Coordinates of C-alpha atoms and ligand atoms in Angstrom, one line a residue:
L1 CA -29.8 55.1 -55.9
R2 CA -29.3 52.5 -58.7
S3 CA -25.5 52.7 -58.4
S4 CA -25.7 52.1 -54.6
E5 CA -28.0 49.1 -55.3
A6 CA -25.3 47.8 -57.7
Q7 CA -22.6 48.3 -55.1
A8 CA -24.7 46.3 -52.6
A9 CA -25.2 43.5 -55.1
T10 CA -21.4 43.3 -55.7
M11 CA -20.7 43.3 -52.1
L12 CA -23.1 40.4 -51.6
E13 CA -21.5 38.4 -54.3
V14 CA -17.9 38.7 -52.9
L15 CA -19.0 37.7 -49.3
E16 CA -17.8 34.4 -48.0
E17 CA -21.0 34.2 -46.0
G18 CA -24.1 32.8 -47.7
V19 CA -26.8 35.4 -47.8
M20 CA -30.4 34.8 -48.7
L21 CA -33.2 37.3 -48.9
V22 CA -36.8 36.1 -48.2
D23 CA -40.0 38.0 -48.5
L24 CA -42.8 38.1 -46.0
S25 CA -44.3 34.9 -47.3
G26 CA -40.9 33.1 -46.8
R27 CA -40.1 32.9 -50.5
P28 CA -36.4 33.3 -51.3
V29 CA -36.0 36.3 -53.6
Q30 CA -32.3 36.6 -53.7
A31 CA -29.2 34.5 -52.9
N32 CA -25.6 35.3 -53.3
A33 CA -22.9 33.1 -54.8
A34 CA -21.8 31.8 -51.4
A35 CA -25.4 30.8 -50.6
H36 CA -25.4 28.6 -53.7
R37 CA -22.0 27.2 -53.0
I38 CA -22.7 26.3 -49.4
T39 CA -26.2 24.8 -50.0
G40 CA -25.3 23.1 -53.2
L41 CA -28.6 24.6 -54.6
T42 CA -27.6 26.0 -58.0
D43 CA -30.7 27.9 -59.0
L44 CA -32.7 30.4 -56.9
R45 CA -35.8 28.4 -57.8
E46 CA -34.4 25.3 -56.0
F47 CA -34.5 27.2 -52.7
P48 CA -37.7 26.0 -50.9
N49 CA -39.9 28.5 -49.1
V50 CA -38.5 28.9 -45.5
F51 CA -41.8 27.6 -44.1
D52 CA -41.4 24.4 -46.2
P53 CA -40.3 21.3 -44.4
A54 CA -38.5 20.4 -47.6
W55 CA -35.4 22.1 -46.1
K56 CA -35.2 19.1 -43.8
L57 CA -33.1 21.0 -41.3
M58 CA -31.9 19.0 -38.3
D59 CA -30.1 19.9 -35.1
P60 CA -26.4 19.0 -35.1
A61 CA -27.1 15.8 -33.3
G62 CA -29.3 14.7 -36.2
F63 CA -32.8 15.2 -34.8
P64 CA -35.2 16.8 -37.4
L65 CA -36.3 20.3 -36.5
P66 CA -39.9 21.4 -36.8
T67 CA -40.2 24.3 -39.3
G68 CA -41.3 26.5 -36.4
A69 CA -37.7 26.2 -35.1
Y70 CA -36.1 27.3 -38.4
P71 CA -34.3 30.6 -37.7
A72 CA -35.8 32.3 -40.7
V73 CA -39.3 31.3 -39.7
Q74 CA -38.7 32.6 -36.2
A75 CA -37.4 35.9 -37.5
L76 CA -40.4 36.3 -39.8
R77 CA -42.9 35.3 -37.1
T78 CA -41.6 37.2 -34.1
G79 CA -39.7 40.0 -35.7
V80 CA -36.6 39.3 -33.6
T81 CA -33.1 38.5 -34.7
V82 CA -31.9 34.9 -34.3
R83 CA -28.2 34.5 -34.1
D84 CA -25.6 31.7 -34.4
T85 CA -28.0 28.8 -34.6
Q86 CA -26.3 25.6 -35.7
V87 CA -28.2 23.3 -38.0
L88 CA -27.5 20.2 -40.0
F89 CA -28.3 20.7 -43.7
T90 CA -28.3 17.9 -46.2
R91 CA -27.2 19.1 -49.6
P92 CA -28.8 17.7 -52.9
D93 CA -25.7 15.5 -53.4
G94 CA -26.4 13.8 -50.1
E95 CA -23.5 15.3 -48.2
W96 CA -24.4 17.1 -45.0
I97 CA -22.9 20.2 -43.5
I98 CA -23.2 21.9 -40.2
A99 CA -24.2 25.6 -40.8
S100 CA -24.3 28.4 -38.4
L101 CA -27.3 30.6 -39.2
N102 CA -28.4 34.2 -38.5
A103 CA -31.8 35.5 -39.4
I104 CA -32.5 39.2 -39.3
P105 CA -36.0 40.7 -39.9
L106 CA -36.1 43.2 -42.8
L107 CA -38.0 46.4 -42.1
E108 CA -39.4 48.8 -44.8
G109 CA -40.8 52.0 -43.5
G110 CA -41.2 50.6 -40.0
Q111 CA -43.1 47.6 -41.4
Q112 CA -41.7 44.0 -41.6
A113 CA -41.0 43.2 -45.2
G114 CA -39.1 39.9 -45.0
A115 CA -35.8 38.6 -43.5
V116 CA -32.2 38.2 -44.4
V117 CA -30.7 34.8 -43.7
S118 CA -27.0 34.6 -43.5
F119 CA -25.0 31.4 -42.9
T120 CA -21.5 29.9 -42.9
D121 CA -20.3 26.3 -43.2
V122 CA -18.9 25.4 -39.8
T123 CA -18.7 21.6 -40.3
A124 CA -14.9 21.4 -39.8
S125 CA -14.8 23.4 -36.6
Y126 CA -17.9 21.6 -35.4
L127 CA -16.3 18.2 -35.9
L128 CA -13.1 19.3 -34.3
Q129 CA -14.9 20.5 -31.3
R130 CA -16.8 17.2 -31.0
Q131 CA -13.6 15.3 -31.3
L132 CA -11.9 17.4 -28.6
E133 CA -14.9 16.9 -26.3
A134 CA -14.8 13.1 -26.9
Q135 CA -11.1 13.1 -26.2
A136 CA -11.6 15.0 -23.0
L137 CA -14.0 12.3 -21.8
H138 CA -12.5 9.2 -23.3
D139 CA -9.3 7.5 -22.9
P140 CA -7.7 7.3 -26.4
L141 CA -6.0 3.9 -25.8
T142 CA -9.1 2.0 -24.8
G143 CA -11.9 4.2 -26.0
L144 CA -13.4 3.8 -22.5
P145 CA -14.7 6.8 -20.6
N146 CA -11.9 8.4 -18.6
R147 CA -11.8 9.5 -15.0
R148 CA -13.5 12.8 -15.7
Q149 CA -16.5 11.3 -17.4
V150 CA -16.9 8.5 -14.9
T151 CA -16.7 10.9 -11.9
T152 CA -19.3 13.1 -13.5
L153 CA -21.5 10.1 -13.9
L154 CA -20.9 9.0 -10.3
K155 CA -21.9 12.5 -9.1
Q156 CA -25.1 12.3 -11.0
L157 CA -25.9 8.9 -9.5
C158 CA -25.1 10.1 -6.0
G159 CA -27.4 13.1 -6.6
E160 CA -30.4 11.0 -7.6
R161 CA -33.3 10.6 -5.1
P162 CA -33.7 8.0 -4.1
P163 CA -30.1 7.0 -4.7
P164 CA -29.9 4.0 -7.1
P165 CA -27.9 1.2 -5.5
T166 CA -24.4 1.4 -7.1
A167 CA -21.2 -0.5 -6.7
V168 CA -18.0 1.4 -7.2
M169 CA -15.2 -0.9 -8.1
I170 CA -11.5 -0.2 -8.7
L171 CA -9.7 -2.9 -10.5
T172 CA -6.0 -2.9 -10.9
L173 CA -3.5 -5.1 -12.8
H174 CA -1.2 -6.6 -10.3
N175 CA 2.5 -5.9 -10.5
F176 CA 2.2 -3.7 -13.5
P177 CA 5.8 -2.2 -13.5
N178 CA 7.3 -5.7 -13.6
L179 CA 4.9 -6.7 -16.4
L180 CA 5.9 -3.6 -18.3
D181 CA 9.5 -4.6 -18.0
R182 CA 8.7 -8.0 -19.5
I183 CA 6.4 -7.1 -22.3
G184 CA 7.4 -3.6 -23.1
R185 CA 5.2 -0.5 -23.7
Q186 CA 3.6 -1.8 -26.9
G187 CA 2.7 -5.1 -25.3
A188 CA 1.3 -3.4 -22.2
D189 CA -0.9 -1.1 -24.4
R190 CA -2.2 -4.1 -26.2
L191 CA -2.9 -5.9 -22.9
I192 CA -4.7 -2.9 -21.5
Q193 CA -6.9 -2.8 -24.6
L194 CA -7.8 -6.5 -24.3
V195 CA -8.6 -6.0 -20.6
A196 CA -10.8 -3.0 -21.5
Q197 CA -12.7 -5.1 -24.0
R198 CA -13.3 -7.9 -21.5
L199 CA -14.5 -5.4 -18.9
E200 CA -16.8 -3.7 -21.3
D201 CA -18.3 -7.1 -22.2
A202 CA -18.6 -8.1 -18.6
V203 CA -20.2 -4.8 -17.5
S204 CA -22.4 -4.6 -20.6
D205 CA -25.6 -2.6 -19.9
R206 CA -25.3 -2.8 -16.1
G207 CA -23.0 0.1 -15.8
V208 CA -19.8 1.5 -17.2
A209 CA -16.2 0.5 -17.2
A210 CA -13.7 3.4 -17.3
H211 CA -10.0 3.6 -17.6
L212 CA -8.4 5.6 -14.8
T213 CA -4.6 5.3 -15.0
E214 CA -2.5 3.0 -17.1
H215 CA -3.2 -0.2 -15.1
E216 CA -6.3 0.9 -13.2
F217 CA -10.0 0.7 -14.1
L218 CA -13.1 1.9 -12.5
L219 CA -16.4 0.1 -12.8
L220 CA -19.7 1.6 -11.9
L221 CA -22.4 -0.9 -11.6
T222 CA -25.9 0.3 -11.1
R223 CA -27.5 -3.1 -10.8
P224 CA -25.2 -5.6 -9.0
G225 CA -27.5 -8.6 -9.1
P226 CA -26.7 -12.2 -8.1
P227 CA -24.6 -14.2 -10.5
E228 CA -26.3 -16.2 -13.2
P229 CA -26.6 -19.8 -12.0
A230 CA -25.8 -21.4 -15.4
G231 CA -23.3 -20.5 -18.0
P232 CA -20.2 -18.3 -17.8
E233 CA -22.1 -15.1 -18.4
L234 CA -21.8 -12.5 -15.8
L235 CA -25.0 -10.7 -16.6
S236 CA -28.0 -11.1 -14.5
G237 CA -31.5 -9.7 -14.2
P238 CA -32.7 -6.7 -12.5
E239 CA -33.8 -8.6 -9.4
S240 CA -32.1 -8.7 -6.0
L241 CA -30.7 -5.2 -5.9
V242 CA -28.1 -4.2 -3.4
G243 CA -29.0 -1.1 -1.5
P244 CA -31.6 0.6 0.6
E245 CA -34.1 -2.2 -0.1
S246 CA -32.1 -4.3 2.2
P247 CA -30.8 -1.9 4.9
G248 CA -30.8 -4.6 7.7
E249 CA -28.4 -6.8 5.9
T250 CA -25.1 -7.0 7.6
D251 CA -23.4 -9.9 5.9
R252 CA -20.7 -8.0 4.1
S253 CA -18.8 -10.9 2.7
D254 CA -21.5 -12.3 0.5
D255 CA -23.3 -9.5 -1.2
P256 CA -24.2 -9.9 -4.9
A257 CA -21.7 -7.3 -5.9
G258 CA -19.0 -9.2 -4.2
Q259 CA -20.0 -12.4 -6.0
W260 CA -20.1 -10.5 -9.3
A261 CA -16.6 -9.1 -8.6
A262 CA -15.2 -12.6 -7.7
Q263 CA -16.6 -14.0 -10.9
L264 CA -15.1 -11.1 -12.9
L265 CA -11.7 -11.8 -11.4
D266 CA -12.0 -15.5 -12.2
R267 CA -12.5 -14.6 -15.8
L268 CA -9.8 -12.0 -15.9
N269 CA -7.0 -13.7 -13.9
G270 CA -5.1 -15.9 -16.2
T271 CA -3.4 -15.9 -19.5
F272 CA -3.8 -13.2 -22.2
D273 CA -2.7 -13.9 -25.7
L274 CA -0.7 -10.9 -26.9
D275 CA -0.4 -11.6 -30.6
G276 CA 1.1 -15.0 -30.0
Q277 CA 2.8 -14.3 -26.7
A278 CA 1.1 -15.8 -23.7
V279 CA 1.2 -13.4 -20.7
H280 CA 0.0 -14.4 -17.3
V281 CA -1.7 -11.6 -15.4
T282 CA -3.6 -11.2 -12.1
F283 CA -5.9 -8.5 -11.0
R284 CA -7.1 -7.1 -7.6
L285 CA -10.3 -5.4 -7.0
G286 CA -11.7 -3.2 -4.2
Y287 CA -15.2 -1.9 -4.0
A288 CA -17.6 0.2 -2.0
L289 CA -21.4 0.1 -2.2
H290 CA -23.5 3.2 -2.5
P291 CA -25.1 4.3 -0.2
E292 CA -24.1 1.9 2.6
D293 CA -20.3 2.4 2.3
G294 CA -20.3 6.0 1.3
R295 CA -22.6 8.7 0.0
T296 CA -20.4 11.1 -2.0
P297 CA -18.3 10.3 -5.0
A298 CA -15.1 11.2 -3.2
E299 CA -16.0 9.0 -0.2
L300 CA -16.9 6.0 -2.4
L301 CA -13.7 6.3 -4.5
R302 CA -11.6 6.6 -1.4
H303 CA -13.3 3.6 0.3
A304 CA -13.0 1.5 -2.9
D305 CA -9.4 2.4 -3.0
L306 CA -8.8 1.5 0.6
A307 CA -10.5 -1.9 0.1
L308 CA -8.2 -2.4 -2.9
K309 CA -5.1 -1.7 -0.8
H310 CA -6.4 -4.2 1.8
T311 CA -6.3 -7.0 -0.8
G312 CA -2.6 -7.1 -0.1
H313 CA -1.0 -9.1 -2.8
S314 CA -3.7 -11.6 -3.4
P315 CA -5.6 -11.6 -6.6
A316 CA -8.9 -11.1 -4.9
A317 CA -11.9 -8.8 -4.5
R318 CA -12.6 -6.9 -1.2
R319 CA -15.4 -4.8 0.0
F320 CA -14.7 -1.7 2.0
E321 CA -15.0 -2.1 5.8
P322 CA -15.1 0.7 8.3
V323 CA -12.1 -0.6 10.1
M324 CA -10.0 0.1 7.0
A325 CA -10.8 3.8 7.5
A326 CA -9.9 3.5 11.2
D327 CA -6.5 2.2 10.2
V328 CA -6.0 5.2 8.1
E329 CA -7.1 7.4 11.0
R330 CA -4.6 5.8 13.3
R331 CA -1.9 6.3 10.7
L332 CA -2.8 10.0 10.4
R333 CA -2.8 10.4 14.2
L334 CA 0.5 8.6 14.3
E335 CA 1.9 10.9 11.7
E336 CA 0.7 13.9 13.6
C337 CA 2.2 12.7 16.9
L338 CA 5.4 11.7 15.2
Q339 CA 5.8 15.1 13.7
R340 CA 5.4 16.6 17.2
A341 CA 7.9 14.0 18.6
V342 CA 10.5 15.0 16.0
A343 CA 10.0 18.6 16.8
T344 CA 10.0 18.3 20.6
G345 CA 12.7 15.7 20.8
T346 CA 10.7 12.9 22.6
L347 CA 12.5 10.4 20.5
S348 CA 15.5 8.6 21.8
V349 CA 18.0 6.2 20.5
H350 CA 18.8 2.8 22.2
Y351 CA 21.8 0.7 21.2
Q352 CA 22.1 -3.0 20.8
P353 CA 25.6 -4.5 20.9
V354 CA 26.9 -6.6 18.1
M355 CA 29.3 -9.0 19.5
A356 CA 32.3 -10.8 18.1
V357 CA 32.1 -14.5 18.9
P358 CA 33.5 -16.5 20.6
Q359 CA 35.2 -13.7 22.5
R360 CA 31.9 -12.0 23.2
E361 CA 33.4 -8.6 22.7
I362 CA 31.3 -5.6 21.6
R363 CA 32.3 -4.6 18.1
S364 CA 29.6 -2.2 17.3
L365 CA 26.3 -0.9 18.5
E366 CA 23.1 -0.7 16.4
A367 CA 21.2 2.5 16.9
L368 CA 17.5 1.7 17.3
L369 CA 14.9 4.5 17.6
R370 CA 12.6 4.5 20.6
W371 CA 9.5 6.6 20.8
Q372 CA 7.6 7.1 24.1
D373 CA 4.7 9.3 23.2
P374 CA 2.7 11.0 26.0
V375 CA -0.6 10.1 24.3
L376 CA 0.1 6.9 22.3
G377 CA 2.5 5.3 24.8
T378 CA 5.4 3.3 23.5
V379 CA 5.3 3.0 19.7
S380 CA 7.4 0.3 18.0
P381 CA 9.7 1.4 15.2
A382 CA 8.1 -1.4 13.2
E383 CA 5.0 0.7 13.2
F384 CA 6.2 4.3 13.0
I385 CA 9.1 3.9 10.6
P386 CA 6.7 3.0 7.7
V387 CA 4.6 6.1 8.6
A388 CA 7.7 8.2 8.7
E389 CA 8.7 6.8 5.3
S390 CA 5.4 7.5 3.6
S391 CA 5.0 11.0 5.1
G392 CA 8.6 12.1 4.3
L393 CA 9.4 12.5 8.0
I394 CA 12.0 9.8 7.7
N395 CA 14.6 12.2 6.4
D396 CA 14.5 14.3 9.5
L397 CA 14.3 11.2 11.7
G398 CA 17.2 9.6 9.9
T399 CA 19.3 12.7 10.3
F400 CA 18.5 12.9 14.0
V401 CA 19.5 9.2 14.6
L402 CA 22.7 9.7 12.5
R403 CA 23.8 12.7 14.5
E404 CA 22.8 11.2 17.8
A405 CA 24.6 7.9 17.1
L406 CA 27.8 9.7 15.9
C407 CA 27.8 11.9 19.0
Q408 CA 27.5 8.8 21.1
A409 CA 30.4 7.2 19.3
V410 CA 32.5 10.2 19.9
R411 CA 31.7 10.0 23.7
W412 CA 32.4 6.2 23.8
N413 CA 35.6 6.4 21.9
A414 CA 37.1 9.4 23.7
R415 CA 39.2 7.1 26.0
R416 CA 39.2 3.9 24.1
R417 CA 42.0 2.1 22.4
A418 CA 39.9 -0.2 20.2
P419 CA 37.1 2.1 18.9
L420 CA 33.5 1.0 18.9
S421 CA 31.4 1.7 15.8
V422 CA 27.8 2.5 15.5
N423 CA 25.3 1.0 13.0
V424 CA 22.7 3.3 11.7
N425 CA 19.6 2.0 9.8
V426 CA 18.9 3.9 6.6
S427 CA 15.6 3.7 4.9
V428 CA 15.4 3.5 1.1
T429 CA 13.5 6.7 0.9
Q430 CA 16.5 8.5 2.3
F431 CA 18.3 7.6 -0.9
S432 CA 15.6 9.0 -3.2
S433 CA 16.9 12.6 -3.4
G434 CA 20.4 11.4 -4.2
T435 CA 22.0 13.6 -1.6
F436 CA 22.3 11.2 1.3
P437 CA 26.1 11.1 1.2
D438 CA 26.0 14.9 1.8
V439 CA 23.8 14.4 4.9
V440 CA 26.3 11.9 6.2
R441 CA 29.3 14.1 5.5
D442 CA 27.6 17.0 7.3
A443 CA 26.8 14.8 10.3
L444 CA 30.4 13.6 10.5
H445 CA 31.6 17.1 10.3
R446 CA 29.3 18.5 13.0
T447 CA 30.0 15.7 15.5
G448 CA 33.7 15.3 14.7
A449 CA 33.3 11.5 14.5
D450 CA 35.7 9.4 12.5
P451 CA 33.9 8.0 9.4
R452 CA 35.4 4.6 10.3
W453 CA 33.1 4.5 13.3
L454 CA 30.0 4.4 11.1
T455 CA 28.3 1.5 9.5
L456 CA 25.2 2.2 7.5
E457 CA 22.6 -0.6 7.3
V458 CA 20.5 -0.8 4.2
T459 CA 18.0 -3.5 3.2
E460 CA 17.3 -5.2 -0.1
A461 CA 14.4 -2.8 -0.6
V462 CA 17.0 -0.4 -2.2
A463 CA 16.8 -2.7 -5.3
A464 CA 13.3 -1.6 -5.8
Q465 CA 14.5 2.0 -6.0
D466 CA 16.6 3.6 -8.6
L467 CA 19.4 1.0 -8.1
P468 CA 22.1 2.8 -10.1
S469 CA 21.6 6.0 -8.0
V470 CA 21.6 4.0 -4.7
T471 CA 24.8 2.2 -5.8
R472 CA 26.5 5.4 -6.6
Q473 CA 25.6 6.9 -3.2
L474 CA 26.8 3.8 -1.4
H475 CA 30.1 4.1 -3.2
A476 CA 30.3 7.8 -2.2
L477 CA 29.7 6.7 1.4
K478 CA 32.4 4.1 1.2
A479 CA 34.7 6.8 -0.2
L480 CA 34.0 8.9 2.9
G481 CA 35.3 6.0 5.0
A482 CA 31.9 4.6 6.3
R483 CA 31.0 0.9 5.9
I484 CA 27.9 -0.7 4.5
A485 CA 25.8 -3.6 5.9
L486 CA 23.1 -5.4 4.0
D487 CA 20.3 -5.8 6.6
D488 CA 17.6 -8.4 6.9
F489 CA 19.1 -10.7 4.4
G490 CA 17.0 -13.9 3.8
T491 CA 13.6 -12.4 4.2
G492 CA 12.9 -10.5 1.0
Y493 CA 14.0 -11.5 -2.4
S494 CA 17.5 -12.5 -1.2
S495 CA 18.8 -11.5 -4.5
L496 CA 22.2 -13.0 -5.2
A497 CA 22.8 -10.5 -8.0
L498 CA 22.5 -7.7 -5.5
L499 CA 25.2 -9.2 -3.3
S500 CA 27.7 -8.8 -6.1
Q501 CA 26.5 -5.3 -7.2
L502 CA 26.4 -3.4 -3.9
P503 CA 29.6 -2.4 -2.1
I504 CA 28.9 -4.4 1.0
D505 CA 31.1 -5.0 4.1
F506 CA 28.6 -6.8 6.4
L507 CA 25.9 -9.3 5.6
K508 CA 23.3 -9.3 8.4
L509 CA 21.2 -12.5 8.4
D510 CA 17.6 -11.9 9.4
R511 CA 16.4 -13.4 12.6
L512 CA 13.8 -15.5 10.6
L513 CA 16.8 -17.5 9.2
V514 CA 18.3 -17.9 12.7
Q515 CA 15.5 -18.5 15.1
G516 CA 14.8 -22.2 15.7
V517 CA 17.5 -23.2 13.3
H518 CA 18.8 -25.9 15.6
L519 CA 15.5 -27.8 15.3
D520 CA 15.2 -27.9 11.6
P521 CA 17.7 -29.7 9.4
R522 CA 16.6 -28.1 6.2
R523 CA 17.0 -24.6 7.5
Q524 CA 20.4 -25.6 8.8
V525 CA 21.4 -26.4 5.2
L526 CA 20.0 -23.1 4.1
L527 CA 21.7 -21.0 6.8
R528 CA 25.0 -22.8 6.4
S529 CA 24.9 -22.1 2.6
V530 CA 24.1 -18.5 3.0
V531 CA 26.8 -18.0 5.6
H532 CA 29.3 -19.7 3.3
L533 CA 28.2 -17.6 0.3
G534 CA 28.6 -14.4 2.3
L535 CA 32.1 -15.5 3.5
E536 CA 33.1 -16.5 0.0
L537 CA 32.1 -13.0 -1.2
G538 CA 34.3 -11.5 1.4
F539 CA 31.6 -10.2 3.8
V540 CA 31.6 -10.3 7.6
V541 CA 28.5 -12.3 8.3
V542 CA 26.4 -11.2 11.2
A543 CA 23.6 -13.4 12.7
E544 CA 20.6 -11.4 14.1
G545 CA 18.0 -12.3 16.6
V546 CA 19.9 -15.0 18.5
E547 CA 17.9 -15.8 21.5
L548 CA 19.0 -19.3 22.5
P549 CA 22.4 -20.9 23.3
E550 CA 21.6 -23.6 20.7
E551 CA 21.1 -21.0 18.0
L552 CA 24.4 -19.3 19.0
S553 CA 26.4 -22.5 18.8
F554 CA 25.0 -23.3 15.4
V555 CA 25.6 -19.9 13.8
Q556 CA 29.1 -19.9 15.4
A557 CA 29.8 -23.3 13.9
C558 CA 28.7 -22.0 10.5
G559 CA 31.3 -19.3 10.6
C560 CA 29.4 -16.2 11.7
A561 CA 31.9 -13.9 13.2
H562 CA 29.4 -11.5 14.7
V563 CA 26.2 -12.1 16.6
Q564 CA 23.4 -9.8 17.7
G565 CA 20.5 -10.9 19.8
F566 CA 18.6 -10.9 23.1
L567 CA 20.8 -13.8 24.3
L568 CA 23.9 -11.6 24.3
A569 CA 22.4 -8.1 24.9
R570 CA 19.1 -6.3 24.4
P571 CA 18.8 -2.8 23.0
Q572 CA 19.5 -0.3 25.9
S573 CA 20.0 3.3 26.6
P574 CA 23.6 4.6 26.7
Q575 CA 23.2 5.0 30.5
Q576 CA 22.2 1.3 30.9
L577 CA 25.0 0.2 28.6
N578 CA 27.5 2.2 30.7
L579 CA 30.3 1.8 28.2
N580 CA 32.2 4.9 29.5
A581 CA 33.5 3.1 32.5
P582 CA 37.3 3.6 32.7
H583 CA 38.2 -0.2 32.4
H584 CA 37.2 -0.2 28.7
Ligands
C2E1 P1 16.3 -4.1 12.4 O1 17.1 -3.1 11.7 O2 16.3 -5.5 11.8 O3 16.6 -4.1 13.9 C1 16.7 -5.2 14.7 C2 15.4 -5.4 15.4 O4 15.5 -6.7 16.0 C3 15.2 -4.4 16.6 O5 13.8 -4.2 16.7 C4 15.7 -5.2 17.7 O6 15.2 -4.8 19.0 C5 15.2 -6.6 17.4 N1 16.0 -7.7 18.0 C6 17.3 -7.7 18.3 N2 17.7 -8.9 18.8 C7 16.5 -9.6 18.9 C8 16.3 -10.9 19.4 O7 17.1 -11.7 19.9 N3 15.0 -11.4 19.3 C9 14.0 -10.6 18.8 N4 12.8 -11.1 18.7 N5 14.2 -9.3 18.3 C10 15.5 -8.9 18.4 P2 13.3 -2.8 16.8 O8 14.1 -2.0 17.7 O9 11.8 -3.0 17.2 O10 13.3 -2.2 15.4 C11 12.5 -2.7 14.4 C12 13.0 -2.2 13.0 O11 12.7 -0.8 12.9 C13 14.5 -2.3 12.8 O12 14.7 -3.6 12.3 C14 14.7 -1.3 11.7 O13 14.3 -1.8 10.4 C15 13.7 -0.2 12.1 N6 14.4 0.9 12.7 C16 14.7 1.1 14.0 N7 15.3 2.2 14.2 C17 15.5 2.8 13.0 C18 16.1 4.0 12.5 O14 16.7 4.8 13.2 N8 16.0 4.2 11.1 C19 15.4 3.4 10.3 N9 15.3 3.7 9.0 N10 14.8 2.2 10.7 C20 14.9 1.9 12.0
CA2 CA1 19.2 -3.0 11.3
CA3 CA1 17.8 -6.5 10.7

């Protein structure tokens, strides 16, 4: 027996785990080496009785535990085993550890005789766990709560009864990609940190500011009160809440949350000092009020986002309005109908002649999509092309127009000495996969059209895409034998650099440059210069949207060789155009 006791004692001594034996009165009677090491108590006599508050055990968050909650006390009092309880223990040297404790009642002859308390130091893994949790809920760059945490918070708010009036605001840094180009990643990080600080100050104890994506923040304000009359401070008292207290209020423009948001933007829009470099930035903000503008977190976020989109490009704050959701609805309906139209072939292509002046001979025909929907009526391409672009339908649509137009060219040119070419509009998104030249090659092959009969019209928007990729594709199209027109020139950025970069044959001047030009001497200078520039660069210059004889004479005098517009011909169906007549 004695030898087995000795063996047990040896085993205890080599254990990594601290083990302490207490008798029925809670007095420690034995402790192994690990117990001394972990607690920092060198002598058995230093171990207090387990009922003694001198242990000063706390829960891991640092709240003192009553002795009744000590695991050993529980095991002694109730006779049940307590497992894996984490406590904070302060060692005699002042250092604290997190220990994981087990307390097992000791029985002798069926009678409770004491308890065995075993424990390990889990401080490192505890801290790591906390750090991981904090990282999961906080954005490491700004230290602000992240999307996950703030949506949890919003869920809680929406679940409260009665719901506390809350404003959900999405704030975004305008034109971030451009800014990033200018100040670089490091500068942008620093800027985001500064913005985060200002937001935290502004929101203070009225709510939280969270960091959503790199240039987007979410503010949850539980008490959007009126602005402070004096001083620049944004904070205000608890009075004048927005919410169910004022259900009859319909004035949406001038709610306290809106005033608060406007003030916030006033403070944010302007110059930030990035370690000596002055950077001018503007912000936009969209918000929705709970519960008037939405009742669920998802709805509130969606509506705030919609309001944000409706700020356009102005550095302003906007509240959600139901009509914004209606816009989205119409878009969705449009998308649905368009999908059907593509599938059932209720789209057609009309052609508008591009004439050489002064002979007034048709040189080419621009293919323009027409959609007559049984439900929606006539829908303008200006409305459905953007929908097709954002929904991805534009690729199918583009391929359809391309084949249709090439087929038409084959028909027109069958018995013609001087061939007509067709102009097909190409949307930037059709370049995004990088395989557009293959699509064109395939369409040429299927229709048997001569590549020289095809001109592809692109706009300056291609510059916003991956320009090297677009340029490469345009060169590939030229290599096939097709020609390229730069469309709508004079409306967007009118980038001169782009003119020298892209392999352009035609420069099409937008009708905004052309219309009414005969009445305005300054625009005459502008138009004349642009035409000369185009000619100098070796392009054929085409004036679009010519409606009046005065406009025609002016553009002709400037040197435009080609003209397109209602004055000469409207877009028409192939039947109306009747170009197959034998005299051509
Ligand atoms: P766009 O490429 O600038 O096409 C010229 C637009 O100007 C056409 O409008 C045409 O009907 C209109 N137009 C022509 N002459 C005159 C004129 O003298 N006065 C006025 N006020 N307007 C004139 P439409 O057909 O409504 O097309 C609008 C836009 O939709 C087109 O502008 C083009 O960007 C886009 N689009 C049309 N078809 C297609 C297509 O098949 N693919 C792509 N990606 N876009 C297309
Ligand atoms: Ca065009
Ligand atoms: Ca155009």
